Short mmCIF file of C-alpha atoms in Angstrom, two decimals:
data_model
loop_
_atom_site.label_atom_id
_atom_site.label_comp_id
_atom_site.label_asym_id
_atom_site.label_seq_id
_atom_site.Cartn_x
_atom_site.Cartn_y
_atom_site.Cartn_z
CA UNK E 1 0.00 0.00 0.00
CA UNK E 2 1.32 3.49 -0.95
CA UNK E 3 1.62 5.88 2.06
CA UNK E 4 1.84 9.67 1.49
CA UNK E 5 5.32 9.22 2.95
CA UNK E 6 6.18 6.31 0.18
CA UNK E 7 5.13 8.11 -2.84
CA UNK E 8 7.03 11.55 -1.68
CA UNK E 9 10.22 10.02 -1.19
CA UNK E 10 9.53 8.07 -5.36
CA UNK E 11 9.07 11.51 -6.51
CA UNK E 12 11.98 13.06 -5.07
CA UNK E 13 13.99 10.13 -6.14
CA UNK E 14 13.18 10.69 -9.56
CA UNK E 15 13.25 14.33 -9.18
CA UNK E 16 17.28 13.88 -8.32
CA UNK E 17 17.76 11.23 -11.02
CA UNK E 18 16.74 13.37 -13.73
CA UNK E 19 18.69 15.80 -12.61
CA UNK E 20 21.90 13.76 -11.89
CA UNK E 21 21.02 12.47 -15.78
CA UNK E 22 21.26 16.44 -16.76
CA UNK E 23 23.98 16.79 -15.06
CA UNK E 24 26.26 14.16 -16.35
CA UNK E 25 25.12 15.06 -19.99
CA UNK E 26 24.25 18.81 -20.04
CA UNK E 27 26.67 20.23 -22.54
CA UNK E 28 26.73 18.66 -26.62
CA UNK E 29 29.96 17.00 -27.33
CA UNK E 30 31.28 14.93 -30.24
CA UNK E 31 33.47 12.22 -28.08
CA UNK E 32 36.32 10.12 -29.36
CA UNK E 33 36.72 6.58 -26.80
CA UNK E 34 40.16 4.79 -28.08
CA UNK E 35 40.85 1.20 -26.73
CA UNK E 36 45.19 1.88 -26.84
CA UNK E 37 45.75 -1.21 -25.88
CA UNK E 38 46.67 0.32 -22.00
CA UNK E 39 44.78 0.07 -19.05
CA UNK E 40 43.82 3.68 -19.63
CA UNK E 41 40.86 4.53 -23.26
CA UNK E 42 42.53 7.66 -24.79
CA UNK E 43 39.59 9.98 -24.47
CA UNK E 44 38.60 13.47 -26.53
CA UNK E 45 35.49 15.57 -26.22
CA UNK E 46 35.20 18.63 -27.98
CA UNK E 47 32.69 21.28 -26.99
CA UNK E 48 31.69 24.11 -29.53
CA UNK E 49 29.57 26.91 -27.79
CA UNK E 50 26.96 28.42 -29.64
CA UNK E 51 27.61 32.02 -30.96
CA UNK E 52 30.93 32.37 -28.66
CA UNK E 53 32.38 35.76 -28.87
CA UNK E 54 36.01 34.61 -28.48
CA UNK E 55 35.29 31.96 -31.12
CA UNK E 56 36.15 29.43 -27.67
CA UNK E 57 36.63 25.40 -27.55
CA UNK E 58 35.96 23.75 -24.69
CA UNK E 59 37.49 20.29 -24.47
CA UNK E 60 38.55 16.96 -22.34
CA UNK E 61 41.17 15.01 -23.00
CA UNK E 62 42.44 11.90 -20.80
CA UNK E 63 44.80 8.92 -21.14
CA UNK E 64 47.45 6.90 -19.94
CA UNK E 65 50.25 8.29 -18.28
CA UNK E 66 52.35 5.73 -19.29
CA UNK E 67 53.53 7.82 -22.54
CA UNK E 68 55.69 10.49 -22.56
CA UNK E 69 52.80 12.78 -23.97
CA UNK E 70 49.05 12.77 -25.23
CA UNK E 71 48.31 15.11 -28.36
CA UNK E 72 45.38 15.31 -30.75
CA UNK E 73 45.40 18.38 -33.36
CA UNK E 74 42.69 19.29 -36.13
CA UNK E 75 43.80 18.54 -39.73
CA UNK E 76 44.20 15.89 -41.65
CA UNK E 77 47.94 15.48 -41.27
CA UNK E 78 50.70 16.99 -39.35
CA UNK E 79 51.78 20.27 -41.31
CA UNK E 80 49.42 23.24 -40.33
CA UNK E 81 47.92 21.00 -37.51
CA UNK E 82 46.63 22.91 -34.07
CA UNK E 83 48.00 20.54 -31.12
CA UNK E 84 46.60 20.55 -27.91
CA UNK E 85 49.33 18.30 -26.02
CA UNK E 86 49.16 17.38 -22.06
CA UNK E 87 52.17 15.66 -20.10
CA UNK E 88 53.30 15.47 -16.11
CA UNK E 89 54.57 18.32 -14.49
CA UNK E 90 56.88 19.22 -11.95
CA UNK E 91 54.14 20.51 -9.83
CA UNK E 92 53.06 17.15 -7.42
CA UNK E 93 49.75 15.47 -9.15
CA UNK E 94 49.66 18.06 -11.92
CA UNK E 95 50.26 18.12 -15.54
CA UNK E 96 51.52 20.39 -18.20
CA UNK E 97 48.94 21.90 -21.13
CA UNK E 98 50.66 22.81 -24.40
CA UNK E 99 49.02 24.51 -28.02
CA UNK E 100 51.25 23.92 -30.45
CA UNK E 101 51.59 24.78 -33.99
CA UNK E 102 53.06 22.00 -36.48
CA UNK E 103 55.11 22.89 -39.60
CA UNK E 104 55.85 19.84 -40.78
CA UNK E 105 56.86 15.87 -39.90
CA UNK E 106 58.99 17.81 -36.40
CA UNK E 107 58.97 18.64 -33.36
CA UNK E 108 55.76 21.00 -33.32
CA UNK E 109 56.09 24.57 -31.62
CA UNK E 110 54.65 26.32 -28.96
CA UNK E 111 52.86 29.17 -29.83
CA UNK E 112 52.06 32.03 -27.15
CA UNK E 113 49.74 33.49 -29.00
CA UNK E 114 47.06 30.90 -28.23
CA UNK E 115 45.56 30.84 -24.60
CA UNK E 116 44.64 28.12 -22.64
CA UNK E 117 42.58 28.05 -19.51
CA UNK E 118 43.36 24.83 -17.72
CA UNK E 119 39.85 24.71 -15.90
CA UNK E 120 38.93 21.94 -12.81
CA UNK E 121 39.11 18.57 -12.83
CA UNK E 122 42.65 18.86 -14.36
CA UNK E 123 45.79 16.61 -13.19
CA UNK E 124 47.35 13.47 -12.72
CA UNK E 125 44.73 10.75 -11.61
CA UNK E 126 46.32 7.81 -10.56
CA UNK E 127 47.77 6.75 -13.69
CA UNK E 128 46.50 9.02 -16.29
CA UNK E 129 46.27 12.10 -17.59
CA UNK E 130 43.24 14.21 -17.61
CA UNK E 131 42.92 17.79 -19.03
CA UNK E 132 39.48 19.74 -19.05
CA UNK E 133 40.56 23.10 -20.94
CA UNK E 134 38.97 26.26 -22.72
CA UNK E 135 40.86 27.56 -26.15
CA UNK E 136 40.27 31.26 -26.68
CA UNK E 137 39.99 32.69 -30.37
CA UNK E 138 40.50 28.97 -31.08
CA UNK E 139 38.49 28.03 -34.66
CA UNK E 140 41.14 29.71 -36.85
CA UNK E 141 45.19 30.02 -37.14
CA UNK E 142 47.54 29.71 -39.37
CA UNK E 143 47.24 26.90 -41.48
CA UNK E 144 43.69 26.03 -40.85
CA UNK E 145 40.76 26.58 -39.21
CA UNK E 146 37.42 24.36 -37.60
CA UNK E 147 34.66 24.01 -40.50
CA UNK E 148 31.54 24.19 -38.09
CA UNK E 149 28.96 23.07 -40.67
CA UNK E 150 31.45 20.20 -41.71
CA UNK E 151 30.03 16.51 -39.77
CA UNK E 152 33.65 14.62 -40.65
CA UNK E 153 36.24 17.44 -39.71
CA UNK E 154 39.44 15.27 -39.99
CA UNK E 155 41.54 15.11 -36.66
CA UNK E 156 45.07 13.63 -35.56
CA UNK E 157 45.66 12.35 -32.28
CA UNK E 158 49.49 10.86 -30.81
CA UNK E 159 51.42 9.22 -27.95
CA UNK E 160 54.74 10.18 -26.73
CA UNK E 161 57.02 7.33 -26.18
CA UNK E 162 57.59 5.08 -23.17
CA UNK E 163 59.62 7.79 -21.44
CA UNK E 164 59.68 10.42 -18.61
CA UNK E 165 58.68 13.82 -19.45
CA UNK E 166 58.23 16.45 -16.55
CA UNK E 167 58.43 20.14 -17.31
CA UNK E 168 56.31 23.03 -15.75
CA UNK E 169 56.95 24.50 -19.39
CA UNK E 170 54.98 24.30 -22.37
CA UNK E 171 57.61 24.42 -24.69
CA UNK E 172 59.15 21.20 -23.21
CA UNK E 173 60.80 19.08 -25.63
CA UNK E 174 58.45 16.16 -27.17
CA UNK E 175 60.13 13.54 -28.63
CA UNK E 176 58.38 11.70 -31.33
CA UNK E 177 55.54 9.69 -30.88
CA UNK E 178 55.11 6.04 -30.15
CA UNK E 179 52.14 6.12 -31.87
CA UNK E 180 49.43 7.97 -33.83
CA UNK E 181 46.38 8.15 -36.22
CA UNK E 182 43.78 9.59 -37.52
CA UNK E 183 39.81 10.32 -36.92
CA UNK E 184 36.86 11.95 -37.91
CA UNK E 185 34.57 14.11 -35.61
CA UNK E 186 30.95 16.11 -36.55
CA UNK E 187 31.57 19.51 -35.23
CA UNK E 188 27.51 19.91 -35.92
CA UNK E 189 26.67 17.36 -33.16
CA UNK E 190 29.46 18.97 -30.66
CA UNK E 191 27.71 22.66 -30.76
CA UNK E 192 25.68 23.59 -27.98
CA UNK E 193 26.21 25.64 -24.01
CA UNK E 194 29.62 26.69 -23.54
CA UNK E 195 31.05 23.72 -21.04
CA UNK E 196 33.47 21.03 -20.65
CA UNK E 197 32.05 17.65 -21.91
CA UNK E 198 31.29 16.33 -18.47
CA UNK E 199 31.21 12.14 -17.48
CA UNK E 200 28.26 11.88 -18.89
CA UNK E 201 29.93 12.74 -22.47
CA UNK E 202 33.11 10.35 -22.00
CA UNK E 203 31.79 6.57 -21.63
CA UNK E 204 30.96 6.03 -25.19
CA UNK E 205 31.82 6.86 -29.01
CA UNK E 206 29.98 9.57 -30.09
CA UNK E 207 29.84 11.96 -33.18
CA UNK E 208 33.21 10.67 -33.60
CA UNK E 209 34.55 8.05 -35.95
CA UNK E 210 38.11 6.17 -36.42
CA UNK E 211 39.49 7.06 -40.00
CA UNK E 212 42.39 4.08 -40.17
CA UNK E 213 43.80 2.23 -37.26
CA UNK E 214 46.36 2.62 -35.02
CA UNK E 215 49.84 3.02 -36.21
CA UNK E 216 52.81 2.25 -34.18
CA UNK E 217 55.77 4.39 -35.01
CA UNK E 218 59.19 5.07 -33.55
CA UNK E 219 62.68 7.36 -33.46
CA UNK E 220 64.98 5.57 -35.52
CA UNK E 221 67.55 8.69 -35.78
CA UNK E 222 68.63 9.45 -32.80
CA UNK E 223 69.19 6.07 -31.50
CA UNK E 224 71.46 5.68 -34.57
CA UNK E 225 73.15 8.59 -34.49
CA UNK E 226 73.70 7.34 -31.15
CA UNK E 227 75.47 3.99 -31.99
CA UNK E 228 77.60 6.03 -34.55
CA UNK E 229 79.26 8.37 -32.65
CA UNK E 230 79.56 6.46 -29.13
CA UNK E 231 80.73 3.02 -30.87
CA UNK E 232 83.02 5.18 -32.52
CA UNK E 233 84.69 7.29 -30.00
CA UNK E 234 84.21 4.75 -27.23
CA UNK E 235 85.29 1.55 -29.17
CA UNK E 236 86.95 1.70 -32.70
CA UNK E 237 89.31 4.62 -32.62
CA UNK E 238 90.51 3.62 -28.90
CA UNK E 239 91.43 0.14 -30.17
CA UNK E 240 92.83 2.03 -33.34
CA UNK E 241 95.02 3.57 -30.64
CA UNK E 242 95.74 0.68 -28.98
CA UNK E 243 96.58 -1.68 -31.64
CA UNK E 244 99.17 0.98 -33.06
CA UNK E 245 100.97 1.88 -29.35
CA UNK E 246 100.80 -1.45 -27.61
CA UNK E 247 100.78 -4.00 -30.41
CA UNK E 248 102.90 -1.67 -32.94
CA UNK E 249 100.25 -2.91 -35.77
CA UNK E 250 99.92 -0.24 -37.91
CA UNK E 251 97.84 -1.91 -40.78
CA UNK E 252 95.13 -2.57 -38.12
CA UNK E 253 95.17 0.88 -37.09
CA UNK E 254 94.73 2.53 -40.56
CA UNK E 255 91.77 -0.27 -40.56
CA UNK E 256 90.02 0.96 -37.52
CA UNK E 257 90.35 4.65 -37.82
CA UNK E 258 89.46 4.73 -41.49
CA UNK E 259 86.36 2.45 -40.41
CA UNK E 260 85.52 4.78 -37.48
CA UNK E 261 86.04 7.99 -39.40
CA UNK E 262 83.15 6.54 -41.81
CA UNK E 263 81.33 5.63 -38.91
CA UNK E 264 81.55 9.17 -37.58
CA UNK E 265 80.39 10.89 -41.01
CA UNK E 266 77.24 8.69 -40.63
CA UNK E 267 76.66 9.85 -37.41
CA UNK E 268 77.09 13.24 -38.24
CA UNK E 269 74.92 13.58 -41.58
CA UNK E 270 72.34 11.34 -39.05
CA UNK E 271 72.33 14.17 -36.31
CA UNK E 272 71.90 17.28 -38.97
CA UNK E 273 68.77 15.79 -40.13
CA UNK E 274 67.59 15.06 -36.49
CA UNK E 275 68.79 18.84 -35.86
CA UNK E 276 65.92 20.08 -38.35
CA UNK E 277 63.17 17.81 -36.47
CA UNK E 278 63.41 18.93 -32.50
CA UNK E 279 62.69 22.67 -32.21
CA UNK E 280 65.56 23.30 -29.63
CA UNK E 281 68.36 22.26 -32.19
CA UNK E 282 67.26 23.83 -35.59
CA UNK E 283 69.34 26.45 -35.26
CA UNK E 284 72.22 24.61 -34.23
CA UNK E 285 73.30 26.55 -31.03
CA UNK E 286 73.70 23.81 -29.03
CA UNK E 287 76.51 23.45 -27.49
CA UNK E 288 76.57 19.39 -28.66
CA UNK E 289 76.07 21.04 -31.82
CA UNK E 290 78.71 22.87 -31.96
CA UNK E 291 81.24 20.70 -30.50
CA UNK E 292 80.31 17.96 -32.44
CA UNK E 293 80.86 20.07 -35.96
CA UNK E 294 84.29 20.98 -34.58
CA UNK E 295 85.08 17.54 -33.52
CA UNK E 296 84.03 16.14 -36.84
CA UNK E 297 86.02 18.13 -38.76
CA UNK E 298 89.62 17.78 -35.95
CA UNK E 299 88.61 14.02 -36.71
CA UNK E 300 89.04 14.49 -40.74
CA UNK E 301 91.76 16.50 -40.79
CA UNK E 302 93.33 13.71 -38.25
CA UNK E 303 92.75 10.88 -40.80
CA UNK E 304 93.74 12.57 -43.59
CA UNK E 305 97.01 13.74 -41.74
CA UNK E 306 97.52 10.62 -40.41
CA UNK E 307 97.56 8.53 -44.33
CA UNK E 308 99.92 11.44 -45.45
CA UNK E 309 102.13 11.03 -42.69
CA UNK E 310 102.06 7.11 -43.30
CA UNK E 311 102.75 7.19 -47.27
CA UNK E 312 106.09 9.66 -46.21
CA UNK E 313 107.16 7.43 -43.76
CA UNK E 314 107.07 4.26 -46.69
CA UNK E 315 108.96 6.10 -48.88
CA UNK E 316 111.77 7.87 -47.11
CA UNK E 317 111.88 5.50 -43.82
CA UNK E 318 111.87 8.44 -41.45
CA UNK E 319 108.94 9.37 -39.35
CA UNK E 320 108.31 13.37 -39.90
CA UNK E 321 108.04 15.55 -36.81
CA UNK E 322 103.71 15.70 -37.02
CA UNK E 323 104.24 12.04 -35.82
CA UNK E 324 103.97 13.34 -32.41
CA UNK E 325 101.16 15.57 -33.28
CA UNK E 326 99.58 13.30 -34.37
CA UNK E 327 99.37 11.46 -31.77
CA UNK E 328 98.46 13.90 -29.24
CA UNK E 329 96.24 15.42 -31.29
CA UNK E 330 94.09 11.70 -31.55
CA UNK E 331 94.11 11.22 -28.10
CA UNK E 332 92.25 14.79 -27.95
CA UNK E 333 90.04 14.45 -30.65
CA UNK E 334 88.86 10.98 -28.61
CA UNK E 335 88.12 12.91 -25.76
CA UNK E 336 86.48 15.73 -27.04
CA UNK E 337 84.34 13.17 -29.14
CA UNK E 338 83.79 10.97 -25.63
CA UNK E 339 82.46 14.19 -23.92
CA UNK E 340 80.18 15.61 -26.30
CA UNK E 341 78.30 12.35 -26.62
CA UNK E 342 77.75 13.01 -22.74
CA UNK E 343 76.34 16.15 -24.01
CA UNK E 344 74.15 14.41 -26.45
CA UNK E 345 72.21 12.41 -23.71
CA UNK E 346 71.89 15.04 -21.64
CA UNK E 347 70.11 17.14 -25.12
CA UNK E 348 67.91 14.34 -25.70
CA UNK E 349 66.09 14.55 -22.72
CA UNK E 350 64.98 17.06 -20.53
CA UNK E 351 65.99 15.72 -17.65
CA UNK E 352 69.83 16.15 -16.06
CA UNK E 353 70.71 12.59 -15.75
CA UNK E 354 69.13 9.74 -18.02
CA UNK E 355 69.49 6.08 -17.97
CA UNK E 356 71.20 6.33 -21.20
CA UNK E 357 73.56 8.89 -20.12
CA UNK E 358 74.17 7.07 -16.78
CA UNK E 359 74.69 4.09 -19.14
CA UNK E 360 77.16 6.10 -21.53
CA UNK E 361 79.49 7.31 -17.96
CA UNK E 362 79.43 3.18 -16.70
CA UNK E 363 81.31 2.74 -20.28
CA UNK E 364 83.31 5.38 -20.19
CA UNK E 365 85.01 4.37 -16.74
CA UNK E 366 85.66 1.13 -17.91
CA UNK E 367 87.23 2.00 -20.56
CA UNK E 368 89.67 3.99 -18.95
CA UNK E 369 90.50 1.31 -16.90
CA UNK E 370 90.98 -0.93 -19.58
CA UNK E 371 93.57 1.57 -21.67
CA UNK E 372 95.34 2.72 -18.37
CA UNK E 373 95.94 -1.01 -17.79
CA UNK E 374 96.72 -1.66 -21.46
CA UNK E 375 99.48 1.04 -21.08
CA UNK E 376 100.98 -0.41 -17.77
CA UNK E 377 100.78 -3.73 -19.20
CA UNK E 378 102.85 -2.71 -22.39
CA UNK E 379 105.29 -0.12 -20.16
CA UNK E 380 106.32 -3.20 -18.38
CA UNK E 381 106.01 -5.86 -20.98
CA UNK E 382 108.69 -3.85 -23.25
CA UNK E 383 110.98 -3.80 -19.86
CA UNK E 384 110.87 -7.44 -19.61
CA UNK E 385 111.56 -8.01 -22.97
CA UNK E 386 114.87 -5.47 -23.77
CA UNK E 387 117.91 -7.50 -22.74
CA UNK E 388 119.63 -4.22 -21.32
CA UNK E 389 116.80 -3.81 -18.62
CA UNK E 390 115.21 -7.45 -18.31
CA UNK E 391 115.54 -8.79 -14.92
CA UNK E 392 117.63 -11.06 -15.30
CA UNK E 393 119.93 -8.46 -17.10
CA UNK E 394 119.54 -5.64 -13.94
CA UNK E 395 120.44 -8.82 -11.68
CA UNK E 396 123.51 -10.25 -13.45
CA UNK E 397 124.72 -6.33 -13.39
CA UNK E 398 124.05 -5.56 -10.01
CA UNK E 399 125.82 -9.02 -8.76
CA UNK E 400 129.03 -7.90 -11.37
CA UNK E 401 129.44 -4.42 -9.19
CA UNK E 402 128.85 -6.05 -6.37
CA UNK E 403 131.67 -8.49 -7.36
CA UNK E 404 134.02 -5.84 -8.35
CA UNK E 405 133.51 -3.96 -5.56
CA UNK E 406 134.27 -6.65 -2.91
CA UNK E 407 137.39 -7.53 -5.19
CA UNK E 408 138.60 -3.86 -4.80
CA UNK E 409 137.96 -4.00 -0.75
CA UNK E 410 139.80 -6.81 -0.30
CA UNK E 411 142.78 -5.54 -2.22
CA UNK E 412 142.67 -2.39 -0.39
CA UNK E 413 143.26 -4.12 3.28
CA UNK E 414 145.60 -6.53 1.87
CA UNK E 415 148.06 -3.50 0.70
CA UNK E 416 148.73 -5.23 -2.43
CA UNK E 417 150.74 -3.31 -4.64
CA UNK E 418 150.08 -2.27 -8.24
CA UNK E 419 153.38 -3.78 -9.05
CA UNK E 420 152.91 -7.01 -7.69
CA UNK E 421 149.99 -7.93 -9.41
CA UNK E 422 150.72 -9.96 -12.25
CA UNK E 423 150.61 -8.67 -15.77
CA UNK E 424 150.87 -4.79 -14.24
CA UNK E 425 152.66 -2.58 -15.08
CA UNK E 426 156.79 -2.27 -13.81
CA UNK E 427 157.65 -0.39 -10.39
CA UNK E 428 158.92 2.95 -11.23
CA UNK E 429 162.93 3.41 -11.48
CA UNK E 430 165.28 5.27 -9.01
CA UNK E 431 168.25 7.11 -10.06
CA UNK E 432 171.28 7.63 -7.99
CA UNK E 433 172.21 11.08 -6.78
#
């Protein structure tokens, strides 16, 4: 039997239903839901308010924080492409919001010009990101612009890679994604109130559609460049050096530093492309930039020295005085090369101290070690083996002075005199007076 009391209490309940129902779907939205294969759906609502003075976008965006970066950007490819990018910040539980213009297949680039208001709701959840945002004077810039009557307006969305990223900046370096693709969203269906698309807008597809699938990408550059120059300057022209000083094997030599100065040209012609893709380095300021030109061109003039110096040496027999130059000069070039690689892991990322790098200064120790003990080894190896200072040479010496000297001793206390000894020389002769 319904009571008075009963059927107040249904009507509230359904009073605060319908409202919770309004709530958690009271602005339009066009939603994009991406299974990523994470824990974590990649998630984009856009918001268009309805005759917006500022020509605003309101907008979610969530994922896992398990990339580097989250990014989607309107246009159909990268060039001319408005970013809206999101990664962890310095601040505890917080992340970074970035607009960002792309040129190109690079590094895109902050641009000032465009304001953001990060609005509630905004941080580090647990494991993934979540940024609600408003874009002011949003619908145009250069390159392109929103088509609000279009109902497939073509969008790009990325993931950083598998790395650590935390910068309070927005022009924080983003290296390139991990993955990325494409999609299609009606900006009729997303126009409505001005709001962020709220929970209500976020648990299903909608006005949204995938154009393509997934594509897994990666940086094959820098780790390359990478292998070049470290293998070089950490492996080949040290045993270059090595097989010429310890094992006198000057054929090997030419072999290794001719093979490492190739090496090194790869490397090089590797890192000026990778220059024009990161917005830090296009201008080549750097000081790994910089270094690395110089060293690059010490480490041709070196080789091309050095097979000069070895064709003069065939024909006349005589070494020539930039012998010792030359090797003084290698050792230098080695470690100018060694350090600016330290430089380049400390470029690649923002942070001070990477894994890589950490990596790079394990190597570097032992190699030290290893040519420090390579030199004491052949220091004391050529001692052994000259029969003027061998052991058993320095021994057979020292027991001959000892000899002599006893021998002289004992003829002092016996008084023997020069004379008497047999074979000397005559006593002298006395004339009489």
């Amino acid at each position: 039997m319904f009571t008075p009391r009963v059927v107040a209490f249904a009507i509230v309940s359904l009073v605060f239903a319908s409202l919770r129902s309004v709530a958690l779907a009271s602005y339009a939205a066009s939603t994009l839901l991406l299974d990523d294969g994470t824990d974590r759906n990649f998630v984009f609502s856009l918001n268009i308010p309805y005759n917006s003075p500022n020509n605003d976008l309101y907008f979610h965006l969530s994922g896992s924080a398990g990339y580097s970066w989250l990014a989607v950007g309107c246009g159909s490819q990268m060039k001319g492409s408005l970013i809206f990018s999101v990664y962890t910040s310095t601040e505890k539980d917080n992340v970074t919001a970035s607009v960002r213009l792309a040129n190109g297949h690079r590094e895109p680039e902050y641009d000032s010009s465009v304001k953001l208001d990060v609005l509630d709701g905004t941080g580090l959840k647990g494991d993934a990101y979540v940024l609600n945002a408003r874009c002011r004077n949003c619908r145009k810039w250069a390159g392109g612009s929103i088509d609000l009557t279009s109902s497939g307006q073509s969008w790009i969305y990325a993931f950083g890679p598998n790395e650590n990223l935390v910068s309070a900046s927005p022009s924080a370096m983003m290296r390139r994604h991990n993955a990325y693709g494409h999609f299609r969203m009606d900006m009729r269906r997303a126009q409505g109130d001005a709001g962020v698309p709220t929970a209500g807008n976020l648990t299903t597809m909608f006005g949204a559609t995938l154009d393509g699938r997934l594509k897994r990408d990666h940086d094959v550059g820098t780790p390359l460049h990478a292998l070049f120059m470290a293998g070089t300057f950490v492996i080949l022209f040290p045993l270059g050096v090595l097989f010429v000083a310890i094992l006198g094997r000057v054929k090997l030599h030419l072999i290794m530093q001719t093979t490492g100065m190739v090496a090194i040209t790869c490397g090089f012609l590797i890192g000026i492309y990778e220059s024009t893709v990161q917005v830090r380095t296009r201008r080549a300021r750097q000081p790994h930039q910089v270094i690395g030109i110089l060293t690059w061109c010490f480490a041709l003039a070196q080789t091309v020295g050095g097979y000069i110096q070895h064709r003069q040496y065939k024909s006349t027999g005589v070494k020539s005085p930039f012998s010792k130059v030359h090797r003084i000069a290698g050792l230098l070039i080695i470690c100018l090369g060694i350090i600016n690689g330290g430089l380049g892991f400390k470029l690649a990322s923002d942070s001070p101290v990477t894994d890589h790098g950490s990596l790079y200064g394990i190597i570097i120790a032992v190699l030290v070690f290893l040519v420090v003990g390579a030199y004491l080894w052949r220091n004391r190896y050529r001692v052994r083996r000259d029969p003027q200072t061998s052991p058993a040479a320095l021994n057979f010496q020292r027991g001959l002075a000892e000899q002599q000297n006893t021998n002289i001793r004992s003829d002092q206390e016996q008084g023997v005199a020069l004379g008497d000894v047999p074979g000397g020389p005559p006593p002298p002769a006395y004339s009489r007076s």
